[in-house]
Amino acid sequence: MNYNPVIDLGRIIYKGAEATLYKGKWFDKEILVKHRIPKKYRIEELDKKLRRTRTIIEGKMLISIKKCNVPVPQVFEVDLNNNWIIMKYIKGQKLKDLIGKIDKSKRKWYFEQIGKYIAFMHKNDFIHGDLTTSNIIITKNKKIFFVDFGLSTKSTKTEDKSVDLHLIKRVLLSTHGQYFEECFESLINGYKLEYGSQSDEIIDRIETIEARGRYIEKNKRKN
Amino acid sequence: MKLKRKICLGIECTAHTFGVSILDFDGNVLSIVNDTYIPETGGLHPREVREHHLECFDKTIIMAITQANLSIKDINLIAFSQGPGLGPVLRVGALIVRFLSQKLKIPLVGVNHCIGHIEIGRLKCGVKDPLTLYVSGGNTIISAFESERYQIFGETLDIAVGNFIDSFARDAGLQHPGGPKIEKLAQKSKKYIPLPYVVKGMDLSFTGLYTAAKNLFKSKDYNRKYNLSDIAYSLQETAFAMLTEVTERALAHTNKTEVLLTGGVAANKRLQEMIAYISNEHNAKYKVVPLKYAGDNGAMIGWTGILKYKEVGADDIEDTMINPKWRMDNVEIPWRS
Ligand SMILES: Nc1ncnc2c1ncn2[C@@H]1O[C@H](COP(=O)(O)OP(=O)(O)OP(=O)(O)O)[C@@H](O)[C@H]1O
Ligand SMILES: Nc1ncnc2c1ncn2[C@@H]1O[C@H](COP(=O)(O)OP(=O)(O)OP(=O)(O)O)[C@@H](O)[C@H]1O
Ligand SMILES: [Mg+2]
């Protein structure tokens, strides 16, 4: 591999479904390299296309979303030959790891802020596409960062915004069941506060989405 | 004197398959008999399935008991699929087991069908705490055990992957079930035609893919630029890559160290290969549930019933109401707490 010689790749911090992530150094900056390595389980044609389009999307989105005041890591370099993005390393804790270590009022505060930020994105028609508690990082001075925009899209559709909320709702249910009520309620509060009355339709749609893929559909099966 | 082993009669009755199994309380499966309704044409009609099951249930139960070299008197427990599934079909199942239970004075327990798929996999594949990809005609679910429940981490936002493949196959004139036929056709091609690839976090959507595949079949280029094998190949490569991506995402998110593949679609060799690959990448143990336990069957219901009965005893009759929309993440799992 022909990594840029001034980058010290450091060590692997995560092996995800899309990329391998390294925490390294670039001159004296702490950086994160998100390298979309080939996924050999899928055919090359599909693999190349997915890695390339997602690298492009993520690079663009990180830049545009920063402009609407949602904290995301600063991008230093998007390299489409190698399918990697070099960005600022955010020092902090994943929300996933932090959630159980703070008290209820703090949790509620964070989730209200998160709801506001999601509304910021949605008002500007940015759909995150993979909202989870792993993809939100909290820094020491309580700043909330969003990462992982490879699956993000631009869309004006209520449906797409609802799906985004459904994703974070389900992660809260599956991974943080004991805090679900307080966290999701606060998130929705923040979302409504920021988005205004237009958010009602989006929020109402969540339940419809949830009902859809489920077993009731079986009697509508075709075969 | 040797202690008499205890025996369970497990009955699966949620959809096409009326499945019966006899097993002992240690999990040895003594017999497994299925009678599956195959529609001649068109859609699945719950009432026709119900008629089919009503027609075959007594023969199927007798055959399972006979194959196990037992008599009905040897049975200590009846377990049945209480949901989710087709209302009319679940209802006949419940009717049959309630009758047997009361007439023969055998305790009865109801179990969740989806959890049955996971529990039989845990039993037969020697895995303890897997991330499960459950793919069938009615379900596409990524689940793992977390805070005392089988939680759902990802699922389809519209149709199940098996249903998608079967529907396309039917449109292309292949007989139900289409899954195995599409797999055979796909093996004859290496020509990939791009199709919509839709994942949202750990969720997936197959309707766009279905429409696109159908359009390829209807296009004037069909049998000129590409053939049915090429479509079969392309739709499998796309759908299975999607499934594998979300499974890997869930694996990284949950940090589980075992992966279990189950449901009817788990029979597919290409899907097996892909899931095995990512499991290996994450140093997780990979297991696919053997065919006879992966599709709908009575043993998965029987075994889950045994687990529940050992922990909390039998259900009262009024607790055996069917539940067509029963979600697996609503079920308490006392045997793992
Ligand atoms: N700039 C960053 N600074 C610090 N940590 C980061 C940064 N970007 C990502 N991470 C951490 O690494 C993890 C994986 O990153 P990311 O989600 O972008 O990878 P991925 O391969 O797309 O993951 P997935 O499996 O969800 O597709 C994130 O959950 C986050 O906790
Ligand atoms: N080799 C294969 N490749 C792909 N799909 C397959 C293969 N073999 C079977 N299938 C599919 O498996 C499905 C049947 O699964 P199963 O026996 O679990 O019944 P089901 O009623 O769909 O299950 P459930 O009630 O759990 O949803 C069908 O969609 C069928 O096409
Ligand atoms: Mg990602």
mmCIF file of N, CA and C in Angstrom, chain A residues 57-58 61 65 127-130 148-154:
data_model
loop_
_atom_site.group_PDB
_atom_site.id
_atom_site.type_symbol
_atom_site.label_atom_id
_atom_site.label_comp_id
_atom_site.label_asym_id
_atom_site.label_seq_id
_atom_site.Cartn_x
_atom_site.Cartn_y
_atom_site.Cartn_z
ATOM 1 N N ILE A 57 -19.378 10.018 -0.886
ATOM 2 C CA ILE A 57 -20.504 10.543 -0.107
ATOM 3 C C ILE A 57 -20.048 11.004 1.269
ATOM 4 N N GLU A 58 -19.283 10.171 1.929
ATOM 5 C CA GLU A 58 -18.873 10.526 3.295
ATOM 6 C C GLU A 58 -18.032 11.803 3.299
ATOM 7 N N MET A 61 -20.371 14.778 2.596
ATOM 8 C CA MET A 61 -21.313 15.024 3.687
ATOM 9 C C MET A 61 -20.632 15.625 4.899
ATOM 10 N N ILE A 65 -22.212 19.024 6.144
ATOM 11 C CA ILE A 65 -22.931 19.010 7.407
ATOM 12 C C ILE A 65 -22.284 19.942 8.427
ATOM 13 N N ILE A 127 -29.833 13.126 5.665
ATOM 14 C CA ILE A 127 -30.227 11.920 6.382
ATOM 15 C C ILE A 127 -28.932 11.211 6.778
ATOM 16 N N HIS A 128 -28.754 10.926 8.039
ATOM 17 C CA HIS A 128 -27.495 10.319 8.474
ATOM 18 C C HIS A 128 -27.325 8.901 7.940
ATOM 19 N N GLY A 129 -28.348 8.082 8.090
ATOM 20 C CA GLY A 129 -28.329 6.741 7.500
ATOM 21 C C GLY A 129 -27.824 5.635 8.415
ATOM 22 N N ASP A 130 -27.128 5.974 9.500
ATOM 23 C CA ASP A 130 -26.664 4.932 10.427
ATOM 24 C C ASP A 130 -26.511 5.529 11.827
ATOM 25 N N ASP A 148 -19.420 8.761 10.850
ATOM 26 C CA ASP A 148 -19.899 7.687 9.987
ATOM 27 C C ASP A 148 -21.024 8.100 9.036
ATOM 28 N N PHE A 149 -20.672 8.821 8.005
ATOM 29 C CA PHE A 149 -21.654 9.317 7.048
ATOM 30 C C PHE A 149 -21.665 8.549 5.723
ATOM 31 N N GLY A 150 -21.098 7.357 5.728
ATOM 32 C CA GLY A 150 -21.029 6.577 4.488
ATOM 33 C C GLY A 150 -22.376 6.182 3.927
ATOM 34 N N LEU A 151 -23.384 6.088 4.781
ATOM 35 C CA LEU A 151 -24.711 5.681 4.308
ATOM 36 C C LEU A 151 -25.661 6.868 4.235
ATOM 37 N N SER A 152 -25.118 8.058 4.346
ATOM 38 C CA SER A 152 -26.009 9.216 4.393
ATOM 39 C C SER A 152 -26.503 9.603 3.006
ATOM 40 N N THR A 153 -27.627 10.314 2.992
ATOM 41 C CA THR A 153 -28.216 10.753 1.729
ATOM 42 C C THR A 153 -28.790 12.155 1.916
ATOM 43 N N LYS A 154 -29.125 12.776 0.798
ATOM 44 C CA LYS A 154 -29.887 14.022 0.849
ATOM 45 C C LYS A 154 -31.300 13.669 0.443
#
